[in-house]
Amino acid sequence: MEFEEVGCSSPDFLYDAPNYQSYALTSPWHTPPKLLKMYVDGTKYPYGDADLFTIVRNPYSRVLSEYYCPWNGFQPKYRRGTVHEKDPGDPKIMNEWVKSMVKRLGVAINAFNMEKGKVKEQSKGLNEDDPILAQKHYVNQAEYVYDGDEIIVKHVLHYENLSSEFDALMKKYNIALTLPSKDEGVYSEANNERRLSYKDLDPEAIALVNVFAKVDFEKFGYQMVEEKFDENYSLEATIIENDHTTVTAPLPVCSA
């Protein structure tokens, strides 16, 4: 497809992807804005003075979404050479994968943060980041919204109420766009085989997610549990509205 076909005379973001694994530079559309700004010059920073919005999700259901991701998840169907020899519907297999992934990503993030504030010199074979970090699929969502105490992303929408919150944001900016209900999408439950859910996470997996994603629970108002989910647990965040933006209230840990 040519630029003119989508109403553009030139690309919005002139960017050459590196041939090495980099948290900052691989798949820049996945890179936290604060980090991208450090690594690219002003002509290549895509956001400028734009009002940004993003979508956040409960870390428990998000980790299950990552488990089923066809690119980076368990036995990913779009990754060349994947062998489908294990049952993805087995809770034991899912929990082992979740625990391994969260631990490995935590180690990779800690290693990267040891040089926080410095631009990391990288090239093929030199200081490459672990692919699990470079692909950024389960990096904490607060990394995108905040730079210290500064809010980088003005509008935070919640996946659990995405259609209504997205429609309200578009209305605020006088943009004639609406989003269909998740029940109508290609990833709706009706269009998928029976899948495991966050309720299938075991106590050890829950504890690891709690530690890793603590900042997301606190910043975005999602409720943390200690060992298991009771029947009244809600994936939705507690949201407080004010005149300027949407913020979330942290919830206490819930033991069930």
Short mmCIF file of C-alpha atoms in Angstrom, two decimals:
data_model
loop_
_atom_site.label_atom_id
_atom_site.label_comp_id
_atom_site.label_asym_id
_atom_site.label_seq_id
_atom_site.Cartn_x
_atom_site.Cartn_y
_atom_site.Cartn_z
CA MET A 1 0.00 0.00 0.00
CA GLU A 2 1.31 3.48 -0.92
CA PHE A 3 1.21 6.48 1.42
CA GLU A 4 -1.20 8.31 -0.88
CA GLU A 5 -3.72 5.48 -0.56
CA VAL A 6 -4.20 6.25 3.12
CA GLY A 7 -4.23 10.02 2.71
CA CYS A 8 -0.56 10.67 3.52
CA SER A 9 2.17 12.30 1.46
CA SER A 10 4.90 10.90 3.70
CA PRO A 11 5.17 8.54 6.69
CA ASP A 12 4.29 10.02 10.08
CA PHE A 13 7.20 8.23 11.70
CA LEU A 14 10.46 7.86 9.76
CA TYR A 15 12.00 4.84 11.40
CA ASP A 16 14.35 2.01 10.50
CA ALA A 17 13.95 -1.04 12.73
CA PRO A 18 17.24 -2.33 14.18
CA ASN A 19 18.53 -5.79 13.33
CA TYR A 20 19.09 -6.54 17.02
CA GLN A 21 16.94 -6.96 20.12
CA SER A 22 16.38 -3.64 21.90
CA TYR A 23 13.86 -2.70 24.59
CA ALA A 24 14.00 0.90 23.40
CA LEU A 25 14.13 0.52 19.63
CA THR A 26 12.57 -2.80 18.58
CA SER A 27 8.89 -2.31 17.62
CA PRO A 28 8.81 1.37 18.66
CA TRP A 29 5.00 1.36 18.72
CA HIS A 30 5.40 -0.86 21.80
CA THR A 31 8.05 1.33 23.45
CA PRO A 32 7.18 3.49 26.49
CA PRO A 33 7.19 7.14 25.28
CA LYS A 34 9.65 8.23 28.00
CA LEU A 35 12.17 5.66 26.76
CA LEU A 36 11.68 6.33 23.08
CA LYS A 37 12.30 10.04 23.66
CA MET A 38 15.70 9.17 25.15
CA TYR A 39 16.79 7.04 22.22
CA VAL A 40 15.60 8.92 19.13
CA ASP A 41 16.13 12.50 18.03
CA GLY A 42 13.27 14.97 17.91
CA THR A 43 12.48 14.37 14.23
CA LYS A 44 11.81 10.70 14.93
CA TYR A 45 9.80 11.08 18.13
CA PRO A 46 6.22 10.40 16.96
CA TYR A 47 4.11 11.98 19.69
CA GLY A 48 5.25 15.60 19.98
CA ASP A 49 2.54 17.71 21.60
CA ALA A 50 -0.22 15.16 20.98
CA ASP A 51 -2.77 14.28 23.65
CA LEU A 52 -2.06 10.59 24.17
CA PHE A 53 -4.40 7.86 25.29
CA THR A 54 -3.74 4.25 26.17
CA ILE A 55 -5.64 1.19 27.31
CA VAL A 56 -4.79 -0.64 30.53
CA ARG A 57 -5.98 -4.03 31.72
CA ASN A 58 -6.19 -5.97 34.97
CA PRO A 59 -2.79 -7.70 35.34
CA TYR A 60 -4.44 -11.07 36.08
CA SER A 61 -6.48 -11.25 32.89
CA ARG A 62 -3.65 -9.59 30.99
CA VAL A 63 -1.23 -12.40 31.83
CA LEU A 64 -3.74 -14.93 30.48
CA SER A 65 -4.05 -12.87 27.31
CA GLU A 66 -0.26 -13.03 26.97
CA TYR A 67 -0.36 -16.79 27.51
CA TYR A 68 -2.67 -17.12 24.50
CA CYS A 69 -0.82 -14.53 22.39
CA PRO A 70 -0.17 -16.11 18.95
CA TRP A 71 3.16 -14.28 18.62
CA ASN A 72 4.82 -14.40 22.05
CA GLY A 73 2.63 -16.69 24.13
CA PHE A 74 2.65 -20.40 24.87
CA GLN A 75 3.28 -22.49 21.73
CA PRO A 76 2.66 -19.37 19.57
CA LYS A 77 1.09 -20.34 16.27
CA TYR A 78 2.71 -17.47 14.33
CA ARG A 79 6.25 -18.26 15.45
CA ARG A 80 8.18 -20.35 12.98
CA GLY A 81 9.14 -23.78 14.24
CA THR A 82 6.61 -23.94 17.09
CA VAL A 83 5.87 -27.51 18.15
CA HIS A 84 2.32 -27.97 19.44
CA GLU A 85 2.95 -30.90 21.74
CA LYS A 86 1.35 -29.74 25.00
CA ASP A 87 -2.25 -28.96 25.92
CA PRO A 88 -2.70 -25.17 26.35
CA GLY A 89 -5.92 -25.89 28.24
CA ASP A 90 -4.06 -27.62 31.08
CA PRO A 91 -3.99 -25.25 34.12
CA LYS A 92 -0.70 -26.77 35.35
CA ILE A 93 1.01 -26.02 32.05
CA MET A 94 -0.43 -22.50 31.99
CA ASN A 95 0.74 -21.72 35.53
CA GLU A 96 4.25 -22.99 34.86
CA TRP A 97 4.46 -20.84 31.73
CA VAL A 98 3.17 -17.75 33.57
CA LYS A 99 5.65 -18.18 36.42
CA SER A 100 8.56 -18.72 34.05
CA MET A 101 7.63 -15.73 31.88
CA VAL A 102 7.13 -13.31 34.78
CA LYS A 103 10.41 -14.34 36.42
CA ARG A 104 12.38 -14.06 33.19
CA LEU A 105 10.89 -10.67 32.32
CA GLY A 106 11.54 -9.39 35.83
CA VAL A 107 15.22 -10.35 35.56
CA ALA A 108 15.50 -8.68 32.14
CA ILE A 109 13.89 -5.45 33.38
CA ASN A 110 16.12 -5.33 36.46
CA ALA A 111 19.19 -5.76 34.26
CA PHE A 112 18.05 -2.94 31.97
CA ASN A 113 17.26 -0.64 34.90
CA MET A 114 20.78 -1.01 36.27
CA GLU A 115 21.75 1.52 33.59
CA LYS A 116 18.63 3.64 34.00
CA GLY A 117 18.97 7.14 32.62
CA LYS A 118 21.75 6.18 30.22
CA VAL A 119 21.35 5.53 26.52
CA LYS A 120 22.51 1.97 26.00
CA GLU A 121 24.96 1.38 23.15
CA GLN A 122 23.69 -1.56 21.15
CA SER A 123 24.25 -3.36 17.88
CA LYS A 124 24.00 -6.90 16.57
CA GLY A 125 25.68 -9.06 19.19
CA LEU A 126 26.47 -6.08 21.46
CA ASN A 127 24.40 -5.48 24.59
CA GLU A 128 21.27 -6.92 23.00
CA ASP A 129 18.28 -7.12 25.32
CA ASP A 130 16.49 -10.35 26.10
CA PRO A 131 13.79 -10.80 23.41
CA ILE A 132 11.14 -11.09 26.12
CA LEU A 133 11.98 -7.49 27.10
CA ALA A 134 12.58 -6.20 23.57
CA GLN A 135 9.11 -7.32 22.48
CA LYS A 136 7.54 -5.55 25.51
CA HIS A 137 4.38 -7.66 25.62
CA TYR A 138 4.00 -7.81 29.42
CA VAL A 139 5.97 -4.75 30.53
CA ASN A 140 4.07 -2.94 33.27
CA GLN A 141 1.51 -0.52 31.90
CA ALA A 142 2.60 2.25 34.27
CA GLU A 143 5.86 2.39 32.31
CA TYR A 144 3.87 3.90 29.43
CA VAL A 145 1.73 6.32 31.41
CA TYR A 146 4.25 7.76 33.86
CA ASP A 147 7.76 9.15 33.87
CA GLY A 148 8.43 9.28 37.58
CA ASP A 149 5.60 11.46 38.93
CA GLU A 150 4.93 13.06 35.55
CA ILE A 151 1.93 11.80 33.60
CA ILE A 152 2.95 11.24 29.97
CA VAL A 153 -0.31 9.74 28.73
CA LYS A 154 -3.23 12.03 29.45
CA HIS A 155 -6.12 9.61 29.00
CA VAL A 156 -6.17 6.11 30.47
CA LEU A 157 -8.93 3.80 29.26
CA HIS A 158 -9.76 0.46 30.81
CA TYR A 159 -10.06 -2.69 28.75
CA GLU A 160 -12.86 -3.92 30.98
CA ASN A 161 -15.08 -0.99 29.88
CA LEU A 162 -13.32 -0.18 26.65
CA SER A 163 -16.26 0.51 24.35
CA SER A 164 -17.95 3.06 26.60
CA GLU A 165 -14.72 4.78 27.68
CA PHE A 166 -13.39 4.97 24.11
CA ASP A 167 -16.67 6.37 22.81
CA ALA A 168 -16.69 9.00 25.59
CA LEU A 169 -13.11 10.04 24.74
CA MET A 170 -13.88 10.37 21.04
CA LYS A 171 -16.95 12.45 21.87
CA LYS A 172 -14.80 14.73 24.04
CA TYR A 173 -12.54 15.42 21.05
CA ASN A 174 -15.45 15.66 18.58
CA ILE A 175 -14.22 12.62 16.65
CA ALA A 176 -16.96 10.56 15.00
CA LEU A 177 -15.65 7.13 16.00
CA THR A 178 -17.16 4.38 18.12
CA LEU A 179 -15.87 1.00 19.16
CA PRO A 180 -17.94 -2.19 18.93
CA SER A 181 -18.51 -4.22 22.07
CA LYS A 182 -15.84 -6.82 22.83
CA ASP A 183 -18.62 -9.42 22.51
CA GLU A 184 -18.80 -8.63 18.79
CA GLY A 185 -15.09 -8.84 17.99
CA VAL A 186 -13.05 -11.64 16.45
CA TYR A 187 -11.57 -12.37 19.89
CA SER A 188 -14.93 -12.59 21.63
CA GLU A 189 -15.71 -15.65 23.71
CA ALA A 190 -18.23 -16.77 21.10
CA ASN A 191 -15.45 -16.87 18.50
CA ASN A 192 -12.94 -18.75 20.60
CA GLU A 193 -12.63 -22.22 22.00
CA ARG A 194 -12.94 -22.67 25.75
CA ARG A 195 -9.97 -20.98 27.35
CA LEU A 196 -8.49 -20.88 30.81
CA SER A 197 -9.10 -17.68 32.78
CA TYR A 198 -7.41 -15.69 35.52
CA LYS A 199 -9.37 -17.84 38.01
CA ASP A 200 -7.13 -20.76 37.01
CA LEU A 201 -4.00 -19.01 38.29
CA ASP A 202 -2.50 -20.88 41.23
CA PRO A 203 -1.32 -19.15 44.46
CA GLU A 204 2.34 -19.05 43.39
CA ALA A 205 1.50 -17.51 40.02
CA ILE A 206 -0.79 -14.96 41.70
CA ALA A 207 1.99 -14.01 44.13
CA LEU A 208 4.49 -13.50 41.29
CA VAL A 209 2.05 -11.34 39.30
CA ASN A 210 1.33 -9.32 42.47
CA VAL A 211 5.00 -8.52 42.98
CA PHE A 212 5.81 -7.90 39.34
CA ALA A 213 2.73 -5.78 38.52
CA LYS A 214 2.37 -4.06 41.92
CA VAL A 215 2.67 -0.63 40.32
CA ASP A 216 -0.14 -1.39 37.86
CA PHE A 217 -2.48 -2.52 40.63
CA GLU A 218 -1.71 0.66 42.58
CA LYS A 219 -1.72 3.19 39.75
CA PHE A 220 -4.77 1.91 37.89
CA GLY A 221 -7.05 0.82 40.71
CA TYR A 222 -7.15 -2.93 40.18
CA GLN A 223 -7.75 -5.17 43.15
CA MET A 224 -5.01 -7.53 44.26
CA VAL A 225 -5.75 -10.93 45.84
CA GLU A 226 -3.49 -13.02 48.03
CA GLU A 227 -4.05 -16.64 47.05
CA LYS A 228 -7.27 -17.17 45.13
CA PHE A 229 -10.27 -15.34 43.69
CA ASP A 230 -13.60 -15.37 45.46
CA GLU A 231 -16.87 -15.35 43.53
CA ASN A 232 -17.28 -11.59 44.01
CA TYR A 233 -13.92 -10.59 42.56
CA SER A 234 -14.20 -8.02 39.77
CA LEU A 235 -11.62 -7.41 37.08
CA GLU A 236 -12.79 -3.80 36.82
CA ALA A 237 -10.84 -0.91 38.33
CA THR A 238 -12.16 1.61 40.80
CA ILE A 239 -12.30 4.84 38.81
CA ILE A 240 -12.57 8.42 40.03
CA GLU A 241 -13.56 11.08 37.52
CA ASN A 242 -12.58 14.75 37.78
CA ASP A 243 -12.80 17.74 35.44
CA HIS A 244 -9.46 17.15 33.75
CA THR A 245 -8.68 13.47 33.47
CA THR A 246 -9.51 9.98 34.64
CA VAL A 247 -7.57 8.64 37.59
CA THR A 248 -7.82 5.42 39.52
CA ALA A 249 -7.94 4.71 43.22
CA PRO A 250 -5.71 1.95 44.61
CA LEU A 251 -7.58 -0.91 46.23
CA PRO A 252 -6.57 -2.96 49.27
CA VAL A 253 -5.34 -6.51 48.99
CA CYS A 254 -8.24 -8.94 49.13
CA SER A 255 -7.76 -12.33 50.72
CA ALA A 256 -10.14 -15.02 49.58
#
